[in-house]
Tab-separated table of N, CA and C and ligand atoms in Angstrom:
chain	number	residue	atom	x	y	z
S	1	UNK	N	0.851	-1.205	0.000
S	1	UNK	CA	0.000	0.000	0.000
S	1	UNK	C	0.881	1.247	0.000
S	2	UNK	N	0.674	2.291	-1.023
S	2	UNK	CA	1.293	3.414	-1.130
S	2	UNK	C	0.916	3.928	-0.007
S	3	UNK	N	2.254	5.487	0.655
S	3	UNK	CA	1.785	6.134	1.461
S	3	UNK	C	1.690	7.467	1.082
S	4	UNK	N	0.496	8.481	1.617
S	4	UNK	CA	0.300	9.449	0.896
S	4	UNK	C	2.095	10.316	1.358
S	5	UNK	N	2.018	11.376	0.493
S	5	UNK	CA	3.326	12.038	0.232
S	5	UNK	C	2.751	13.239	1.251
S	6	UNK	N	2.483	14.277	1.061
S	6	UNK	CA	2.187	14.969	2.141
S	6	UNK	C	1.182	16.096	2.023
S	7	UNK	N	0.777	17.481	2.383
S	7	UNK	CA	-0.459	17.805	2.607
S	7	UNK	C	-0.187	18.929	1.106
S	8	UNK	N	-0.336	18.272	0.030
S	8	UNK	CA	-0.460	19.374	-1.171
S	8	UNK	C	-0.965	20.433	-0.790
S	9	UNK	N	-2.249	20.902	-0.965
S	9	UNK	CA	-2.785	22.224	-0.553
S	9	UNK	C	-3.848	21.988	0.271
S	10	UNK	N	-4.549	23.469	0.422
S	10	UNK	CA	-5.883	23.810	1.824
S	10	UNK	C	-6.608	24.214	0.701
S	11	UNK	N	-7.671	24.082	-0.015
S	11	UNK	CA	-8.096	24.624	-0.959
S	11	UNK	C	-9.173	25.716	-0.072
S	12	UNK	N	-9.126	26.748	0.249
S	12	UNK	CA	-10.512	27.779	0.597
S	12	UNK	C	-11.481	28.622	-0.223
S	13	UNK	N	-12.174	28.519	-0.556
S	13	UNK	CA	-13.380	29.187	-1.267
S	13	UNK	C	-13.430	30.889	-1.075
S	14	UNK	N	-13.339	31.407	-1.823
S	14	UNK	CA	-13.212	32.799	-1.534
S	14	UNK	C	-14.210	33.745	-2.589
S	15	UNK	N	-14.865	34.965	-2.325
S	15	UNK	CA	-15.736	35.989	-3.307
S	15	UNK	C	-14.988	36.473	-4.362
S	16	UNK	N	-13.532	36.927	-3.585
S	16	UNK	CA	-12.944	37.805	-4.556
S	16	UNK	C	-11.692	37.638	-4.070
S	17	UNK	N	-11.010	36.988	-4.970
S	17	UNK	CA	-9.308	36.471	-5.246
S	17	UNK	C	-8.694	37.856	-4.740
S	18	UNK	N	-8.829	38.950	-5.628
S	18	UNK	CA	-7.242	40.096	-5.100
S	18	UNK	C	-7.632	40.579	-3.966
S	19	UNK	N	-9.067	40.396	-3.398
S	19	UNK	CA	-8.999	40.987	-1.534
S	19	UNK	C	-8.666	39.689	-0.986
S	20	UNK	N	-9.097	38.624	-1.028
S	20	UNK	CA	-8.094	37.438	0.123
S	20	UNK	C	-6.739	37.525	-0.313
S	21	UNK	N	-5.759	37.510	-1.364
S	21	UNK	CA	-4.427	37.561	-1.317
S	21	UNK	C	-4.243	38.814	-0.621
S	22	UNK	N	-4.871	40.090	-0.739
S	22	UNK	CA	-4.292	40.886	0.365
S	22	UNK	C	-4.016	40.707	1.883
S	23	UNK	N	-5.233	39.763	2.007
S	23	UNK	CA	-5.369	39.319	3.810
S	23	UNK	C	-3.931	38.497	4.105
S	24	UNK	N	-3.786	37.756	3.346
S	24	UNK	CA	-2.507	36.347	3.163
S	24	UNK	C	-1.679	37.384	3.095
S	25	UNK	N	-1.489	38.041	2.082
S	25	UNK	CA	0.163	38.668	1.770
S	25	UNK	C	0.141	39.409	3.292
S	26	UNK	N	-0.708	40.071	3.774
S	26	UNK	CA	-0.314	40.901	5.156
S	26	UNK	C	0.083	39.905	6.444
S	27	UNK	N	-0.174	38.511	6.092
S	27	UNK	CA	0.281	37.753	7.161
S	27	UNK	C	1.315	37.045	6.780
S	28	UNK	N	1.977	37.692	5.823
S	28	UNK	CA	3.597	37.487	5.009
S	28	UNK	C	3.239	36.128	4.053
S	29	UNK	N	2.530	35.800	3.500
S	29	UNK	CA	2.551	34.930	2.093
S	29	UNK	C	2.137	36.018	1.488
S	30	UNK	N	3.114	34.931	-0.280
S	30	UNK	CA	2.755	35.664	-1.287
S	30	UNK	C	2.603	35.078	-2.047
S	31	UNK	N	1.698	35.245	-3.374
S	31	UNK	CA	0.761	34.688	-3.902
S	31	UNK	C	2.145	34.566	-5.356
S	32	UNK	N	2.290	32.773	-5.808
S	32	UNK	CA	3.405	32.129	-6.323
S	32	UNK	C	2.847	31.825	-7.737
S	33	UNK	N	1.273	31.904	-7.828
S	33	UNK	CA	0.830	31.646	-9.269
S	33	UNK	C	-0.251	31.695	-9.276
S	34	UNK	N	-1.153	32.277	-10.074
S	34	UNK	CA	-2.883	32.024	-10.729
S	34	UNK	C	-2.942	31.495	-11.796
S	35	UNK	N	-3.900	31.075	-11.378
S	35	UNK	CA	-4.401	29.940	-13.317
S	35	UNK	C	-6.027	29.937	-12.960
S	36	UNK	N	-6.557	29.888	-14.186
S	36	UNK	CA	-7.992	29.502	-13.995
S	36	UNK	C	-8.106	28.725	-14.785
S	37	UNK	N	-8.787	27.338	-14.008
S	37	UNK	CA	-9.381	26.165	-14.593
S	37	UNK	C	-10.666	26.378	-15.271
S	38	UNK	N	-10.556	26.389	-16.241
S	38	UNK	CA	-12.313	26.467	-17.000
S	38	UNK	C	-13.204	25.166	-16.653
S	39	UNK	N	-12.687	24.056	-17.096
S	39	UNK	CA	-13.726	23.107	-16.270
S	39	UNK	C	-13.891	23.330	-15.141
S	40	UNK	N	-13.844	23.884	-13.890
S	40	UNK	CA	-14.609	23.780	-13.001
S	40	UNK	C	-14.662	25.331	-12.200
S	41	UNK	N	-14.486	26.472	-13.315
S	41	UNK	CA	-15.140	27.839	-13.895
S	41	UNK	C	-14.816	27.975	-12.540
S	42	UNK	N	-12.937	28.082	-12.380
S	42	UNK	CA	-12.752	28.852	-10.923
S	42	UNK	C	-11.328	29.394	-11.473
S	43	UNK	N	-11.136	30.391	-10.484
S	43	UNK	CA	-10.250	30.936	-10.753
S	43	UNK	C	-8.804	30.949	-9.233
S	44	UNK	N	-7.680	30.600	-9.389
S	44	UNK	CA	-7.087	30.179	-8.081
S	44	UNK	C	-5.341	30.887	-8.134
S	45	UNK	N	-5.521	30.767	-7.212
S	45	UNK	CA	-4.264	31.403	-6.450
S	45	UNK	C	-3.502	30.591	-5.125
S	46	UNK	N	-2.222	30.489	-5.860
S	46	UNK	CA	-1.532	29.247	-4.915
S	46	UNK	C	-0.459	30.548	-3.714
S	47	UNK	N	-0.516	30.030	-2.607
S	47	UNK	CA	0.224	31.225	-1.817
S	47	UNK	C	0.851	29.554	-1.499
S	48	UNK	N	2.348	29.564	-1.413
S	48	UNK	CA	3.016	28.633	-0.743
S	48	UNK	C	3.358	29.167	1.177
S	49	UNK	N	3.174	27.981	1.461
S	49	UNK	CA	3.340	28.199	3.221
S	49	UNK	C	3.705	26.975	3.866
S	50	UNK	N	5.298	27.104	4.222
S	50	UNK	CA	5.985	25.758	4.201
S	50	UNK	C	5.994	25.293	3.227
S	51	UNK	N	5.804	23.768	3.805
S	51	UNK	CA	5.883	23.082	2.653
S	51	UNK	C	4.974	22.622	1.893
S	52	UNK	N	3.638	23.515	2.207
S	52	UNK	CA	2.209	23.426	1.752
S	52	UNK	C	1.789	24.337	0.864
S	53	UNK	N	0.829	24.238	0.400
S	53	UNK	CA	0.312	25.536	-0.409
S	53	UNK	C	-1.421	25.711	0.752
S	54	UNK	N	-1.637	27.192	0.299
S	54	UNK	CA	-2.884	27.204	0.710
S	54	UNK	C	-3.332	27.552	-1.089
S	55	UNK	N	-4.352	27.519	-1.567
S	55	UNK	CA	-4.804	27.670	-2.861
S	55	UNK	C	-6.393	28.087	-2.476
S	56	UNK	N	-6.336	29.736	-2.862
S	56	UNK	CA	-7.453	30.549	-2.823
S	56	UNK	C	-8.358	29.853	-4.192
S	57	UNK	N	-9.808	29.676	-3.808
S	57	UNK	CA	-10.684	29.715	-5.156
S	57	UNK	C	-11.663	30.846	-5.259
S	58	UNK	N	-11.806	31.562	-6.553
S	58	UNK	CA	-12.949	32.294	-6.667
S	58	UNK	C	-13.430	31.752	-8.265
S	59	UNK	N	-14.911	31.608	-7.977
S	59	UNK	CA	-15.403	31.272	-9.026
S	59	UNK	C	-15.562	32.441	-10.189
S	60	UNK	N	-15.768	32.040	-11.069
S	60	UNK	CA	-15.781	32.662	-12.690
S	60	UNK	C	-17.269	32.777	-12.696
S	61	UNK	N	-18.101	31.855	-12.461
S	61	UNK	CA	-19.234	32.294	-12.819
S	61	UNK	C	-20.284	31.299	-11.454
S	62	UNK	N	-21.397	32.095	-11.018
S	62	UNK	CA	-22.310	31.899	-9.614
S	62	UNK	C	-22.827	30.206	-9.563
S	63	UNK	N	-22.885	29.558	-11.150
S	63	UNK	CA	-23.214	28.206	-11.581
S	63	UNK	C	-22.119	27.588	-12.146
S	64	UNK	N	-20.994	26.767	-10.428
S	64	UNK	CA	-19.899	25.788	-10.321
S	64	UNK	C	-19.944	25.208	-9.310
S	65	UNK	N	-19.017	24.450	-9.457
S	65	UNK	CA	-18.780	24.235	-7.613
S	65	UNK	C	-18.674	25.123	-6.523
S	66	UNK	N	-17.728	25.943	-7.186
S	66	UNK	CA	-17.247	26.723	-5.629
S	66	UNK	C	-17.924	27.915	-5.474
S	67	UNK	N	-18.829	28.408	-6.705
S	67	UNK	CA	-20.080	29.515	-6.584
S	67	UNK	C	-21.381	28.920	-6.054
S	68	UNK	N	-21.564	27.449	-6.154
S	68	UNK	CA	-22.600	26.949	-5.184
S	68	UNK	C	-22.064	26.654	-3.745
S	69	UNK	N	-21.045	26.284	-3.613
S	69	UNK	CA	-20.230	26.380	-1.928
S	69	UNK	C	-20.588	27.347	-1.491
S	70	UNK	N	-20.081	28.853	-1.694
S	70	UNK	CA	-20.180	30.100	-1.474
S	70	UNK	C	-21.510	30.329	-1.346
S	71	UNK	N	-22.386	30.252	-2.204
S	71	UNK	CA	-23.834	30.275	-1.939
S	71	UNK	C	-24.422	29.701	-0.678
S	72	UNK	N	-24.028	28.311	-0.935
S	72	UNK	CA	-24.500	27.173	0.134
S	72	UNK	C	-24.168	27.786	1.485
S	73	UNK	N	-22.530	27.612	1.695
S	73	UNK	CA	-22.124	27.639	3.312
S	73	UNK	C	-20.962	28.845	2.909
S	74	UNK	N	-20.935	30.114	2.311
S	74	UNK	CA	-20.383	31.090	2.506
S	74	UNK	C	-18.802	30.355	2.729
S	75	UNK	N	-17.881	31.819	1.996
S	75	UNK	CA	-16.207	31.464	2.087
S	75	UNK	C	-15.836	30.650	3.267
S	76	UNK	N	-14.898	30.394	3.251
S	76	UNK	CA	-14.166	29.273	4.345
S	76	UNK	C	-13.145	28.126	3.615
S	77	UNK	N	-12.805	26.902	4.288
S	77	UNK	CA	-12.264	25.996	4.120
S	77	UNK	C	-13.327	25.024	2.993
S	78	UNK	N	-12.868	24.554	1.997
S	78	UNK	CA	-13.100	23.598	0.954
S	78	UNK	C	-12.885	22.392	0.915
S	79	UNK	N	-11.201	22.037	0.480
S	79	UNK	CA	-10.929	20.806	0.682
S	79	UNK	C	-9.938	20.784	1.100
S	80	UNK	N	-9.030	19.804	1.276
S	80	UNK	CA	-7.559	19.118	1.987
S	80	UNK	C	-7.213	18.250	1.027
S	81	UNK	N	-6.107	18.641	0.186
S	81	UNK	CA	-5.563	18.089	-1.228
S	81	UNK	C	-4.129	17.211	-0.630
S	82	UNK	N	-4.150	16.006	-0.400
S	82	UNK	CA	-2.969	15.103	-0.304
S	82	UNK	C	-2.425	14.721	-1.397
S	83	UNK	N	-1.309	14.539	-1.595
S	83	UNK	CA	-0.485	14.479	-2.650
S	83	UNK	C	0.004	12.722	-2.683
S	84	UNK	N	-0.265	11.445	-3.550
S	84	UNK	CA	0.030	10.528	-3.622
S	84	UNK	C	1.153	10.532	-4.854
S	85	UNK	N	1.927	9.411	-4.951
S	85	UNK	CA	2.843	9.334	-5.920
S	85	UNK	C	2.214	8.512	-7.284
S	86	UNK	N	1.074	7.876	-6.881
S	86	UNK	CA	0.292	7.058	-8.035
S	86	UNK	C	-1.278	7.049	-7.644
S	87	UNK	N	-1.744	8.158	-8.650
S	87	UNK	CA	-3.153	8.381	-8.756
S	87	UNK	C	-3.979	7.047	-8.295
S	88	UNK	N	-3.719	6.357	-9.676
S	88	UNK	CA	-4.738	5.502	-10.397
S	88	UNK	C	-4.356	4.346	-9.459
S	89	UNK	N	-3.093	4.099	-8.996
S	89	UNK	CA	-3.461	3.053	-8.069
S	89	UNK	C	-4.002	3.512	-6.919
S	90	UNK	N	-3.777	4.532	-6.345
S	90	UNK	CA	-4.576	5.172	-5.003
S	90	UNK	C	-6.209	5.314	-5.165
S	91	UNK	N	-6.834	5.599	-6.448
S	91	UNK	CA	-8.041	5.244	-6.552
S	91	UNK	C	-8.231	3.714	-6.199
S	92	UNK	N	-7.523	2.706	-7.334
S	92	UNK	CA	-8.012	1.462	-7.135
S	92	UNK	C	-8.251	1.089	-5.847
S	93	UNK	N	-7.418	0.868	-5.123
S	93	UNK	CA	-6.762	0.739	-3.577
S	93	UNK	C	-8.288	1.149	-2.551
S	94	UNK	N	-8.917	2.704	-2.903
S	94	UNK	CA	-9.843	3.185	-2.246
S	94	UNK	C	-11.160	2.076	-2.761
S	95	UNK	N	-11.333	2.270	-3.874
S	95	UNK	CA	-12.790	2.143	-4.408
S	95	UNK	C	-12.874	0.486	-4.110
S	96	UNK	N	-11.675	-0.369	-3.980
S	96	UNK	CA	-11.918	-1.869	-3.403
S	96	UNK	C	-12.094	-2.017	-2.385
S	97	UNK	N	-11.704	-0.472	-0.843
S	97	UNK	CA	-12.287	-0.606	0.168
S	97	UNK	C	-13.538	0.040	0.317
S	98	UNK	N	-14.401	-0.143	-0.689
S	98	UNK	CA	-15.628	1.374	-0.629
S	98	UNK	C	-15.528	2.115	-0.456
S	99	UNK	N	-15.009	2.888	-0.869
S	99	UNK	CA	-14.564	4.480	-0.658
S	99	UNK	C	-16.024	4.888	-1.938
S	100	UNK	N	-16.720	5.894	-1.624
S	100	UNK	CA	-17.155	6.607	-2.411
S	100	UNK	C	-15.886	7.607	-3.189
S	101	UNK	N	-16.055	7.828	-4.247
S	101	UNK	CA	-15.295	8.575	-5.166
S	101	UNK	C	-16.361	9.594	-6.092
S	102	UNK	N	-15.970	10.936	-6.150
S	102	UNK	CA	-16.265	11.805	-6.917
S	102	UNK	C	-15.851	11.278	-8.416
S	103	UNK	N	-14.576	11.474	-8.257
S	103	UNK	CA	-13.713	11.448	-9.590
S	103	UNK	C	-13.601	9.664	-9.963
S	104	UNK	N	-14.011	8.881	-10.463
S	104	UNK	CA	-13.468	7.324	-10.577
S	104	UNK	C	-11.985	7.622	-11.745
S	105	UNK	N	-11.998	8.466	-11.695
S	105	UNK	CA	-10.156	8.557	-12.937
S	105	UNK	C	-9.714	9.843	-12.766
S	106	UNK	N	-8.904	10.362	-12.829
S	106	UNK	CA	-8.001	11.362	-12.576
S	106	UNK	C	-8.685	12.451	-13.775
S	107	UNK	N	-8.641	13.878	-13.267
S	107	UNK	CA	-8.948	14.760	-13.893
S	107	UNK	C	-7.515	15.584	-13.774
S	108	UNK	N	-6.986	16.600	-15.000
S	108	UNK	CA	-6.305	17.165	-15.149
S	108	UNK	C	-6.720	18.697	-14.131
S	109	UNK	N	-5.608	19.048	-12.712
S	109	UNK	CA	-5.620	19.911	-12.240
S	109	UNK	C	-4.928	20.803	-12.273
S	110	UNK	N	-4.546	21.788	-11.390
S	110	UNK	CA	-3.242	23.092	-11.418
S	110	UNK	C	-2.193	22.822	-11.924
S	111	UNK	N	-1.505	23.393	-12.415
S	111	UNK	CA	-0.153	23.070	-13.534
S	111	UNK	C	0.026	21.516	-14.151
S	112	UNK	N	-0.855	21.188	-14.845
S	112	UNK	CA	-1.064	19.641	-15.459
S	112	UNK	C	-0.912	18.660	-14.397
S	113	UNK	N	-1.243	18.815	-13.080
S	113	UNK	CA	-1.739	17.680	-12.101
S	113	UNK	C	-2.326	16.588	-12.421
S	114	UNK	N	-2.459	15.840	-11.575
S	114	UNK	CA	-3.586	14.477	-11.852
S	114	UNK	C	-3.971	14.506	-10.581
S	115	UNK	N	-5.558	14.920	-10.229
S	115	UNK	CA	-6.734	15.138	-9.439
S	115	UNK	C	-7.759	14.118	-9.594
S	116	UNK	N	-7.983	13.904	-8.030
S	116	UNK	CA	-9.344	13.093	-7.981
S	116	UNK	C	-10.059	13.132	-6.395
S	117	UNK	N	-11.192	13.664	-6.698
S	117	UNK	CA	-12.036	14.325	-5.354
S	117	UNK	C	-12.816	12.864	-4.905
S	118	UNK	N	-12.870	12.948	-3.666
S	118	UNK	CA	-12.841	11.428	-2.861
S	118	UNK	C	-15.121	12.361	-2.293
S	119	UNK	N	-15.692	11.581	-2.049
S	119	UNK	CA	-17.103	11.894	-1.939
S	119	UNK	C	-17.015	11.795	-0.334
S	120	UNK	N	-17.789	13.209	-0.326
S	120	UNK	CA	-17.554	13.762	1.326
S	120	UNK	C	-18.172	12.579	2.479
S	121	UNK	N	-19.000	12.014	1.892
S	121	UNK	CA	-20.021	10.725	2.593
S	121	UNK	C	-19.116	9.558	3.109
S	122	UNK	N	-17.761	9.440	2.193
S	122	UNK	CA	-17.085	8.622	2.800
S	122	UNK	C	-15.737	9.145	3.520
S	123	UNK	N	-15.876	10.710	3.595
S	123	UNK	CA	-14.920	11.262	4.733
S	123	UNK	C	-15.439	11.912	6.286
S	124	UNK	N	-16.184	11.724	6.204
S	124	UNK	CA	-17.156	12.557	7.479
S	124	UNK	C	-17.080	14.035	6.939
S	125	UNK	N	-17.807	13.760	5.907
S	125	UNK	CA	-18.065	15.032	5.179
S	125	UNK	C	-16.929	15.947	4.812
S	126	UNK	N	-15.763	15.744	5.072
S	126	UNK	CA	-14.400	16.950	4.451
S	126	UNK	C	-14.239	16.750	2.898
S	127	UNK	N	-14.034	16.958	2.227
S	127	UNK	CA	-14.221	17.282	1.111
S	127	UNK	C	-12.237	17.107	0.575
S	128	UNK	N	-11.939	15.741	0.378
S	128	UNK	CA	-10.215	15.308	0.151
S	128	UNK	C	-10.117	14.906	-1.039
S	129	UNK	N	-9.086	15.502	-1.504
S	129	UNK	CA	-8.577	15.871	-3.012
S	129	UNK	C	-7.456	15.111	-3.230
S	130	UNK	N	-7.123	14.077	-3.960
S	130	UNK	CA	-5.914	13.938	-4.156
S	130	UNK	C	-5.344	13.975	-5.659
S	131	UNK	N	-4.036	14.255	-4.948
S	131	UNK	CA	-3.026	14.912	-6.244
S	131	UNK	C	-1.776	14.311	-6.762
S	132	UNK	N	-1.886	13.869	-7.871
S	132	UNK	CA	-0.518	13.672	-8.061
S	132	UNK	C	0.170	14.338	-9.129
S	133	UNK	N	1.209	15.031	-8.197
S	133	UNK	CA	2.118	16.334	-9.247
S	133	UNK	C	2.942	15.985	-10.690
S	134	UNK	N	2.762	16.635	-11.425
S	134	UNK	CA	3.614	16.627	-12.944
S	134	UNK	C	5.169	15.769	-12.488
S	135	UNK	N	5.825	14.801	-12.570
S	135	UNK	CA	7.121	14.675	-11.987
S	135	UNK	C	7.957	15.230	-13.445
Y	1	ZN	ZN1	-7.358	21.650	-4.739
């Protein structure tokens, strides 16, 4: 059994990207890259902290994920993105112990990642992302 690698990012849901990087940069992070993902019509900002990232989301448009989050239960914490060294076997591995899965195959994430969102029902509702980085 693989072991996860360590805590990729904090993903938090945010209204408006350049006022939360102001809050972050005043508590000394600084914001290391934006990209906006069109499939899932958000727009993000990676602030590195340690050896973690926190990764701001603001949605592109009110009908996505993270514009129905925001709607739903207002800005805050999102998900907890762990970083594995092998996606597709870390799915297999889950879904033979019942793991509910969002993603059943890896979706292309932040700088050509390989992403797959685990279904909150089988985390006590946290919402865990895993990642495995471009090597
Ligand atoms: Zn994420």
């Amino acid at each position: 059994m693989q072991q996860p690698l360590k805590l990729d990012h904090l993903g938090i849901a945010v209204a408006n990207l350049a006022e939360a990087i102001k809050v972050y940069e005043a508590l000394g992070l600084s914001c290391s890259h934006i990209e906006t993902v069109q499939e899932q019509k958000v727009k993000t900002a990676t602030l590195p902290l340690g050896e973690t990232n926190l990764e701001l989301l603001e949605p592109t448009e009110a009908n996505s994920p993270i514009g129905n989050f925001l709607a739903s239960k207002g800005a805050g914490l999102h998900h907890v993105a762990i970083q594995v060294d092998n996606i597709e076997e870390k799915i297999q591995e889950l879904k033979s112990s019942d793991f509910r899965l969002i993603d059943e195959t890896p979706r292309i994430g932040l700088g050509g990642s390989k992403v797959a969102f685990l279904h909150p029902k089988s985390t006590f509702s946290t919402l865990i992302e895993l990642v495995q980085r471009r090597s």
